[in-house]
Short mmCIF file of C-alpha atoms in Angstrom, two decimals:
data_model
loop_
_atom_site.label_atom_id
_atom_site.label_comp_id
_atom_site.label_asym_id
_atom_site.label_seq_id
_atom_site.Cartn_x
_atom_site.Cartn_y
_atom_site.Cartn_z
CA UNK A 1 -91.68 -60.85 16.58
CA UNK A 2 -90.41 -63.84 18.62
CA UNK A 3 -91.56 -66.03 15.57
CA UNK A 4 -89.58 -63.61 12.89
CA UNK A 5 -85.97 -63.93 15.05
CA UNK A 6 -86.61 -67.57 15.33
CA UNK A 7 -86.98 -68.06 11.74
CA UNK A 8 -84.38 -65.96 10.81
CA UNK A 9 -81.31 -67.61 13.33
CA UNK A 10 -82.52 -70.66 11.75
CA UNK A 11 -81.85 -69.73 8.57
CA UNK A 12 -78.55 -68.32 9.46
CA UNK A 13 -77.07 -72.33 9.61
CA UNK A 14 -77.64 -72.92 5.80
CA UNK A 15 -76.59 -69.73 4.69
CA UNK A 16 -73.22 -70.22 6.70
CA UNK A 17 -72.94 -73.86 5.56
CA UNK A 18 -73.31 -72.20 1.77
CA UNK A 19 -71.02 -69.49 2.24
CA UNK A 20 -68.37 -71.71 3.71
CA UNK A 21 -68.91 -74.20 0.90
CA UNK A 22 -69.06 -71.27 -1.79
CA UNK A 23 -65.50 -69.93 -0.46
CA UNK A 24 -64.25 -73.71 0.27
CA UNK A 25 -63.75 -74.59 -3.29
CA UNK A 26 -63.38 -71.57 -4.31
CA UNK A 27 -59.83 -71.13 -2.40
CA UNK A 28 -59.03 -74.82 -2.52
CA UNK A 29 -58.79 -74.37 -6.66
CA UNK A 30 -56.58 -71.26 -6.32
CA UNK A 31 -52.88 -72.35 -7.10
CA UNK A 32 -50.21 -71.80 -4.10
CA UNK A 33 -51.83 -73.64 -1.29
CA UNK A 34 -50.17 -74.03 1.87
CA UNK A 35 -47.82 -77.37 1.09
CA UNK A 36 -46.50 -75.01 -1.81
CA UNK A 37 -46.08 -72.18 0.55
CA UNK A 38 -43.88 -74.49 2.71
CA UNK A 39 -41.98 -76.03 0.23
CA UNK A 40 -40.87 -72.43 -1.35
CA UNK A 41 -40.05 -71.29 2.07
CA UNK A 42 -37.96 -74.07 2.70
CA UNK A 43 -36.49 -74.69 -0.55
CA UNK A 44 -35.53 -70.80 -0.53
CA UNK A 45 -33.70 -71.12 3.26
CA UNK A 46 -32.40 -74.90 2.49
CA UNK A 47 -32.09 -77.49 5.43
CA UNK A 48 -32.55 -75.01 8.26
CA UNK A 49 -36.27 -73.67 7.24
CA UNK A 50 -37.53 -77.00 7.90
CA UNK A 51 -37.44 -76.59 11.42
CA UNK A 52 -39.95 -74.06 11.74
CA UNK A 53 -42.16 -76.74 10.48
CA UNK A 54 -41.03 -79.68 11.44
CA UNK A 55 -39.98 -78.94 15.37
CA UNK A 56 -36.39 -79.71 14.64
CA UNK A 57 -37.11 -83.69 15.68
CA UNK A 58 -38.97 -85.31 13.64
CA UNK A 59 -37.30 -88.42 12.21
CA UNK A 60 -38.27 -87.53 8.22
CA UNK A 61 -35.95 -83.83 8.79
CA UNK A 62 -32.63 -85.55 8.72
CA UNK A 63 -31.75 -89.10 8.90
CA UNK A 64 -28.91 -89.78 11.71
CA UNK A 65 -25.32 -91.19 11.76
CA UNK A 66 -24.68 -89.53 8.11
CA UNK A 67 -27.77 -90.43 5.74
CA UNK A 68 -29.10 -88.27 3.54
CA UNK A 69 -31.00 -85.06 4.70
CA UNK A 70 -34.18 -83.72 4.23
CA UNK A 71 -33.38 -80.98 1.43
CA UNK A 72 -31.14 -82.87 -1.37
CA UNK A 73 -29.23 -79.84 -3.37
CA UNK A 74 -30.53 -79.93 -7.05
CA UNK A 75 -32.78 -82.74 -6.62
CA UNK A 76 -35.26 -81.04 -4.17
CA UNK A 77 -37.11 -82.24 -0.90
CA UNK A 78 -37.42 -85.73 -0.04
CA UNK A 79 -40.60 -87.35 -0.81
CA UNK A 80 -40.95 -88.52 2.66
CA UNK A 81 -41.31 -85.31 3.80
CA UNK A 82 -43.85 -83.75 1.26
CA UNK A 83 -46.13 -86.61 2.20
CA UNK A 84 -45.35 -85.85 5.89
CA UNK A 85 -46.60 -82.44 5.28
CA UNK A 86 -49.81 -83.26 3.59
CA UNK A 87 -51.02 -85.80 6.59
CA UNK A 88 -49.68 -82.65 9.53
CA UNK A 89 -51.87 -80.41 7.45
CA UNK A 90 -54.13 -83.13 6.71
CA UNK A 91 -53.81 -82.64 2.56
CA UNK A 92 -53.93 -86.78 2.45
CA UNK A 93 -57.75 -86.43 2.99
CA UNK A 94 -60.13 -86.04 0.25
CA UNK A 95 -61.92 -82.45 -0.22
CA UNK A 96 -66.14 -83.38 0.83
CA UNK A 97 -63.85 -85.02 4.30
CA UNK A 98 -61.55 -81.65 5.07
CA UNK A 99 -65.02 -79.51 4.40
CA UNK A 100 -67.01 -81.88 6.71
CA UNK A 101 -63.97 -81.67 9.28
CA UNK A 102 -63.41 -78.37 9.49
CA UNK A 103 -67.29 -77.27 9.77
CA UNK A 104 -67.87 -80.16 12.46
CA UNK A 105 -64.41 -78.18 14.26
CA UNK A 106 -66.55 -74.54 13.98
CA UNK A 107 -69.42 -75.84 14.74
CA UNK A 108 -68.07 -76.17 18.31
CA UNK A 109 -66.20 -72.73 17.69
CA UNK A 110 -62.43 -74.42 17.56
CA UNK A 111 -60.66 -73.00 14.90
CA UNK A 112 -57.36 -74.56 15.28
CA UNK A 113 -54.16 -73.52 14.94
CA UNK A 114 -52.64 -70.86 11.87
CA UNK A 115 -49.90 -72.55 9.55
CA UNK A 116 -47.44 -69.88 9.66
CA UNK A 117 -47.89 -68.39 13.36
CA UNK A 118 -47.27 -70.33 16.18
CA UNK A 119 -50.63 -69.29 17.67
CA UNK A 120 -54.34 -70.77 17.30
CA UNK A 121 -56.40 -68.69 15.17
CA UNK A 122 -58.71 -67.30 18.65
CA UNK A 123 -55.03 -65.97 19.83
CA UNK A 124 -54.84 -64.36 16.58
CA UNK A 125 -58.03 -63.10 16.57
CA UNK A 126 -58.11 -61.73 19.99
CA UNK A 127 -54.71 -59.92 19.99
CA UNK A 128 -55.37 -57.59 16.72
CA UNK A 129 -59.72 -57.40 17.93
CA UNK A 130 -59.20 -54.00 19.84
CA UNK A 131 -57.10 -52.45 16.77
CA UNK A 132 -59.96 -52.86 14.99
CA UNK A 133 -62.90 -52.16 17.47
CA UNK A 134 -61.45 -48.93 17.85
CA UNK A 135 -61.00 -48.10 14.14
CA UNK A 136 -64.76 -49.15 13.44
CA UNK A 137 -66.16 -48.07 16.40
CA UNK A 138 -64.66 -45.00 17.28
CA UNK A 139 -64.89 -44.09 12.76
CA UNK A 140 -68.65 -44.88 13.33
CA UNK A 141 -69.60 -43.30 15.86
CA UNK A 142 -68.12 -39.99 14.64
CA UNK A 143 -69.15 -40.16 10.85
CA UNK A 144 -72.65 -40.73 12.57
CA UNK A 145 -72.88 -38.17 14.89
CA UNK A 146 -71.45 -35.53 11.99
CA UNK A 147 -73.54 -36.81 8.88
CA UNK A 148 -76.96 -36.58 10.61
CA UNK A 149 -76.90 -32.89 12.12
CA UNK A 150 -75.30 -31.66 9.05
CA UNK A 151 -77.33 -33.25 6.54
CA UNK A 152 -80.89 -32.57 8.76
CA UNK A 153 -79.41 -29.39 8.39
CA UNK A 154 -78.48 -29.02 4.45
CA UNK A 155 -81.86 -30.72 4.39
CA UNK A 156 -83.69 -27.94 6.34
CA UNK A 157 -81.76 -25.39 4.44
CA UNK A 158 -82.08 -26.75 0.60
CA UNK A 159 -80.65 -24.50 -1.47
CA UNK A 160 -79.26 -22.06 0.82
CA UNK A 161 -75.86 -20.74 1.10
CA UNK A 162 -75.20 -23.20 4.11
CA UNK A 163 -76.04 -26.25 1.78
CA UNK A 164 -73.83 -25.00 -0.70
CA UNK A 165 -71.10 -24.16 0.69
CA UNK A 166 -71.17 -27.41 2.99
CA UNK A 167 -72.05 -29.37 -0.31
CA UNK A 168 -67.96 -28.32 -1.56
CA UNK A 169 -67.24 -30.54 1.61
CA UNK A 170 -68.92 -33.13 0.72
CA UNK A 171 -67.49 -33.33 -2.66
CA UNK A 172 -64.13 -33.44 -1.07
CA UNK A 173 -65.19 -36.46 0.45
CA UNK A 174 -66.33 -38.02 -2.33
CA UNK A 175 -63.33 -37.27 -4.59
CA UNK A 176 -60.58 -38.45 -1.92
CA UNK A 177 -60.54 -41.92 -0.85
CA UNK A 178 -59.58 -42.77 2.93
CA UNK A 179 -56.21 -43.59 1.89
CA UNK A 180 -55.23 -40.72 -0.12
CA UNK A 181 -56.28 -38.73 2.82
CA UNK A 182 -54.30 -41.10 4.92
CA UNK A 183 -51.48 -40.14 2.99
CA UNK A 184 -51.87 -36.51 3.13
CA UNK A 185 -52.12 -36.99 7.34
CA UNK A 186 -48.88 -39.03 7.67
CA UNK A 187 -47.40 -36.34 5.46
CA UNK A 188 -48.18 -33.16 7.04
CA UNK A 189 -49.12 -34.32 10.81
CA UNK A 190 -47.15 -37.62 11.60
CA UNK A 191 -43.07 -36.73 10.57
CA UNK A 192 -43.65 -37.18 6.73
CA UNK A 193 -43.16 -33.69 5.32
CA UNK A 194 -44.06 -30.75 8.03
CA UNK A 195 -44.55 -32.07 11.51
CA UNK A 196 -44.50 -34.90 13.34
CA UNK A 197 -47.11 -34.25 16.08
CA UNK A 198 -48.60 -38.11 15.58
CA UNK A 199 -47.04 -41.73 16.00
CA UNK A 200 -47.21 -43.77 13.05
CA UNK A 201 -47.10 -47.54 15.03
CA UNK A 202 -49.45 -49.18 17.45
CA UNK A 203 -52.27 -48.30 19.38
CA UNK A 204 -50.56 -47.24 22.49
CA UNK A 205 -47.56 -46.45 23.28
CA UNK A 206 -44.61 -48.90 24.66
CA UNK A 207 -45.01 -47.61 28.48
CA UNK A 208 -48.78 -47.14 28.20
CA UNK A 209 -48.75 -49.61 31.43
CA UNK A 210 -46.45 -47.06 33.43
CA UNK A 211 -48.91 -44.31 32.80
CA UNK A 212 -51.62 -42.80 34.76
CA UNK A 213 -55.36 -43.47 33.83
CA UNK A 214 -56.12 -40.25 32.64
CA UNK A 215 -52.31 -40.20 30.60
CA UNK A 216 -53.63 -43.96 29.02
CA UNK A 217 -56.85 -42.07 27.81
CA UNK A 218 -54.83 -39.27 26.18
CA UNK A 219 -51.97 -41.63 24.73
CA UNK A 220 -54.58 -44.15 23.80
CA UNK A 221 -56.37 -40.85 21.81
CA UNK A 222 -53.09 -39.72 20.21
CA UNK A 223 -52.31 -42.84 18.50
CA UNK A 224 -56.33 -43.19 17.04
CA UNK A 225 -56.46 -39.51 15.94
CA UNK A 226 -55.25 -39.71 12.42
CA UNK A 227 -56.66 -43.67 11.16
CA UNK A 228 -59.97 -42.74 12.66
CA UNK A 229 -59.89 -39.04 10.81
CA UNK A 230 -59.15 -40.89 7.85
CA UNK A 231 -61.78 -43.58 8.00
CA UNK A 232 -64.38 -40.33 8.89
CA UNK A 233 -63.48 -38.31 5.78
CA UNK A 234 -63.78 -41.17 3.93
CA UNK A 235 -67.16 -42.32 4.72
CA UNK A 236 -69.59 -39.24 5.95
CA UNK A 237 -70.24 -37.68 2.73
CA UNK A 238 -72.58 -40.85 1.55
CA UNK A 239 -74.42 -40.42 4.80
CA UNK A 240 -74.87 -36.99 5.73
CA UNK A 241 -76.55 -37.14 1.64
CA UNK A 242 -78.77 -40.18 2.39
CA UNK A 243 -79.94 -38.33 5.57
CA UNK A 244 -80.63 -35.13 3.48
CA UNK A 245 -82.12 -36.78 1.06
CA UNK A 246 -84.52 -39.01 3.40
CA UNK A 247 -85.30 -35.76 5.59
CA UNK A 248 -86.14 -34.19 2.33
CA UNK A 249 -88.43 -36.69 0.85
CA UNK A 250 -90.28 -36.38 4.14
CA UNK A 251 -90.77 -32.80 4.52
CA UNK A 252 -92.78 -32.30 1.22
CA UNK A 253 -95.09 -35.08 2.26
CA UNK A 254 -99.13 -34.40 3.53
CA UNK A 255 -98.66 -35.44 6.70
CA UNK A 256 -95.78 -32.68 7.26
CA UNK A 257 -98.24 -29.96 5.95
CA UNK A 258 -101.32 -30.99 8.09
CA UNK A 259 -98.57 -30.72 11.64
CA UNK A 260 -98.06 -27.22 10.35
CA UNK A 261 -101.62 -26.19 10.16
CA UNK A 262 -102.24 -27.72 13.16
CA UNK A 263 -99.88 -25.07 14.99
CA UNK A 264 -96.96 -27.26 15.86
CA UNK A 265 -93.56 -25.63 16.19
CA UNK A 266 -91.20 -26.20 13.30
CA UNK A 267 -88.82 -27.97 15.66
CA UNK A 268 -91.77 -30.36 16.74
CA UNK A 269 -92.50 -31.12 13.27
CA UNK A 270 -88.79 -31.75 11.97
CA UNK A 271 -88.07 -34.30 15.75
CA UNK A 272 -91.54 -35.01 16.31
CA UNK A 273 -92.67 -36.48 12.87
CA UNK A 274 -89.92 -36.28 10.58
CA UNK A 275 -87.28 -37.74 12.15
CA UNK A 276 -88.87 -40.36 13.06
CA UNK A 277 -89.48 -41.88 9.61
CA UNK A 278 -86.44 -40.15 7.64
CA UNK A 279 -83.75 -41.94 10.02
CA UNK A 280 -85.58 -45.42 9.71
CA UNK A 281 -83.01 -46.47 7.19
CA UNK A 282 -79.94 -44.23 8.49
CA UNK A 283 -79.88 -45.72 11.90
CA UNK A 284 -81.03 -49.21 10.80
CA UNK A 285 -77.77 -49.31 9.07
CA UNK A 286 -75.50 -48.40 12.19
CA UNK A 287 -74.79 -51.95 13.25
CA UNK A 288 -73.82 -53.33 9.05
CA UNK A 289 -71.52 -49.82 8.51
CA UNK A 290 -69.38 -50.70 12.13
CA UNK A 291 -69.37 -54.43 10.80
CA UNK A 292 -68.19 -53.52 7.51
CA UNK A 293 -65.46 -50.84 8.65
CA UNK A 294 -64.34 -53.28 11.44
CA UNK A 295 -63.79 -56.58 8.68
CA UNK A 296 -62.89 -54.74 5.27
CA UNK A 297 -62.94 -50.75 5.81
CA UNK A 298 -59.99 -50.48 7.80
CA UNK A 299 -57.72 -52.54 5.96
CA UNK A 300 -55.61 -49.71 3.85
CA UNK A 301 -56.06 -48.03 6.95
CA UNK A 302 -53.97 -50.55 9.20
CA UNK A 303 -51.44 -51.07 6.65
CA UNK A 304 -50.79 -47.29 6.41
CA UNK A 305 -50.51 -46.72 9.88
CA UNK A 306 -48.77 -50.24 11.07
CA UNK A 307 -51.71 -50.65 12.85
CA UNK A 308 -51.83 -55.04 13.27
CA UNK A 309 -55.90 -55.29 12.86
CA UNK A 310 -58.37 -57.96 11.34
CA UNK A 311 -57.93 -56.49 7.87
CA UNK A 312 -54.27 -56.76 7.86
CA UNK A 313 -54.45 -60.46 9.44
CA UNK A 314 -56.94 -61.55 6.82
CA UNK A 315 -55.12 -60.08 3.50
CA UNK A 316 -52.02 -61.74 4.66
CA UNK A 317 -53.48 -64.95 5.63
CA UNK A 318 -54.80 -64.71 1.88
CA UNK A 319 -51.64 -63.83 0.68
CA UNK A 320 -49.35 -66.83 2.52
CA UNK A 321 -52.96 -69.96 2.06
CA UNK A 322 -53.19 -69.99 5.65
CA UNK A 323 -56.51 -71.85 5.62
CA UNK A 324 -57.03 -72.13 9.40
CA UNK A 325 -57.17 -67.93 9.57
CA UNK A 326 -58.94 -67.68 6.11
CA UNK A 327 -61.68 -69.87 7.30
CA UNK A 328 -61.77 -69.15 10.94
CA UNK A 329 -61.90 -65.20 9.97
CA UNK A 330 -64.58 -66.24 7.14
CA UNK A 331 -66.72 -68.10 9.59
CA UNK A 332 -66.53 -65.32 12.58
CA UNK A 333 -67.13 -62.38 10.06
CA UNK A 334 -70.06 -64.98 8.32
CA UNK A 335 -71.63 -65.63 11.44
CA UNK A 336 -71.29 -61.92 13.36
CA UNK A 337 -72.59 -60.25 9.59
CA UNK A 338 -75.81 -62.35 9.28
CA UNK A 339 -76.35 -61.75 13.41
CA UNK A 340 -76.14 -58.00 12.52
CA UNK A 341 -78.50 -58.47 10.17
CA UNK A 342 -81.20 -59.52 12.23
CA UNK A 343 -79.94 -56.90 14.86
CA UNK A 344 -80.63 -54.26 12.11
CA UNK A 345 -84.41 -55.43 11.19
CA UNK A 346 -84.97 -55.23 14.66
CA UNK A 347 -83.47 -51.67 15.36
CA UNK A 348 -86.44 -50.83 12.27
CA UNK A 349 -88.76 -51.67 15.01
CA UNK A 350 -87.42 -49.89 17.72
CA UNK A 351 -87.24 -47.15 15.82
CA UNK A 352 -90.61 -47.25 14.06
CA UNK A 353 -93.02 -49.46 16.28
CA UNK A 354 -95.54 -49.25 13.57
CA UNK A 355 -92.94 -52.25 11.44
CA UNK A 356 -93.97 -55.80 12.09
CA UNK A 357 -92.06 -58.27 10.92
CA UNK A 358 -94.23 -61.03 12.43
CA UNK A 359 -96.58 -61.38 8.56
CA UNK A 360 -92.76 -61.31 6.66
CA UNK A 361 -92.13 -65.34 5.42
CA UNK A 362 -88.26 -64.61 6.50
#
């Protein structure tokens, strides 16, 4: 086993370097970058937007005793300046150096500073992190803990009224997308239509300091109610049929028959034998389903409920070419996806000790 991780975090610094590459050139040949973003911002607001960029002092923003200023009326920016922009951003250098730069910067996890936010990207990163742990964790756990009961029991119950009926439910959460059902929350529940019982901003409130422990835990629990109730009719149906299914495939094999007519209990064939192999794949897949609703799930989700998370700083980092969160978001989500990969092959072990990954190449 010891062999099988080490192999595997080795790979893990070539398949970053080719993602980063991959998504390098990709963005780079997308129309818009940053210097464009700058210049429509400042173009759009005249002389005064340049300060945001340029500190107000730089000797390129306005020439003193009465020479011409930075922004010229009809005939545009200065010159000066657009090439002052390109070596602050460092646009002067050619594309193999700004790759080599920027992967020799994450290499030693600095991420520098966003173009639009007066923040570094880790600042970023950190203050929006616990609006999304909470959306993919707390979504998780829930879908989790209601898929695999229910669909042990649709499975134990094929064909019954139960799995019927429980099967309409399902369907519903097929048909309706997280935010459609999102939408039908805010509507009746948080002030849209019928009652306003929820907050639609933040995840606490603005005196959650002021408040009691036990009064942070309940505010804290008001504000997650209706994003994480959205993210968990959106995403149990697939699992609670995968665990049917997998519970079913198992319980009309030989093996299940001989622990039968041996004498065992049903309940200590279904936990004792079954469960064991059906949930090798459902449980596997815990830690890639929280990464996936922490990055990408949640990002309807956020927007919906003004909630300022990872998804939301991403798409509008997109949305604006600010490279430094693009990449820096890339090469944290890269990085913490391919660990969680190895983190599931291992929970395949913990849960079946018979797996050895120790003969596997990779």
């Amino acid at each position: 086993m010891a062999a099988y991780i080490f192999r595997r975090l080795l790979l893990i610094i070539p398949t970053v370097f080719g993602i980063m590459l991959l998504n390098f050139l990709v963005i780079q040949a997308a129309p818009g970058g940053p210097i464009e973003q700058i210049l429509a911002q400042i173009e759009g607001g005249a002389v005064g937007a340049t300060e945001r960029f340029t500190g107000g002092g730089s000797d390129v923003m306005a020439a003193k005793g009465g020479e011409e200023s930075l922004y010229r009326g009809g005939q545009g920016l200065a010159p000066e300046y657009v090439e002052q922009l390109k070596v602050q951003f460092g646009f002067d250098k050619p594309l193999w150096e700004r790759f080599v730069r920027m992967m020799g910067q994450y290499i030693q996890f600095d991420f520098g500073d966003s173009f639009f936010h007066d923040k570094s990207v880790v600042d970023l990163v950190l203050e929006r992190l616990p609006v999304s742990i909470s959306l993919g964790l707390w979504s998780t756990l829930i879908i989790y803990c209601i898929s695999i009961p229910l669909g042990i029991a649709k499975a134990v119950r094929d064909g019954s009224r139960f799995d019927i009926y429980t099967s309409g439910a399902i369907i519903v959460g097929y048909a309706i997308p997280a935010f459609l059902f999102a939408v039908l929350l805010i509507i009746f529940f948080a002030g849209g239509r019928y009652f306003d019982w929820f907050p639609l901003r933040g995840l606490v409130s603005d005196d959650w300091e002021t408040l009691s422990w036990y009064q942070q835990i309940l505010d804290y629990a008001w504000h997650m109610a209706l994003p994480v109730l959205a993210l968990t009719i959106g995403g149990f149906a697939g699992l609670t049929m995968l665990t049917k299914n997998a519970f079913l495939d198992e319980i009309n094999k030989h093996y299940v028959m001989t622990a039968r007519a041996k004498g065992l209990t049903e309940h200590q064939v279904l936990y004792g034998h079954v469960f064991r192999n059906a949930m090798l794949i459902v449980i596997a897949g815990f830690p890639a389903t929280l990464i996936g609703l922490l990055f990408t799930g949640s990002l309807l989700i956020e927007v919906m409920f003004n909630l300022d998370g990872l998804g939301l700083l991403g798409f509008n980092a997109i949305l604006t070419r600010d490279y430094p969160v693009i990449f820096g978001s890339l090469f944290f989500s890269t990085l913490l996806g391919l660990v969680v990969s190895l983190v599931s092959d291992l929970m395949y072990v913990v849960v079946d000790p018979r797996i050895d990954f120790d003969s596997r190449e990779v």
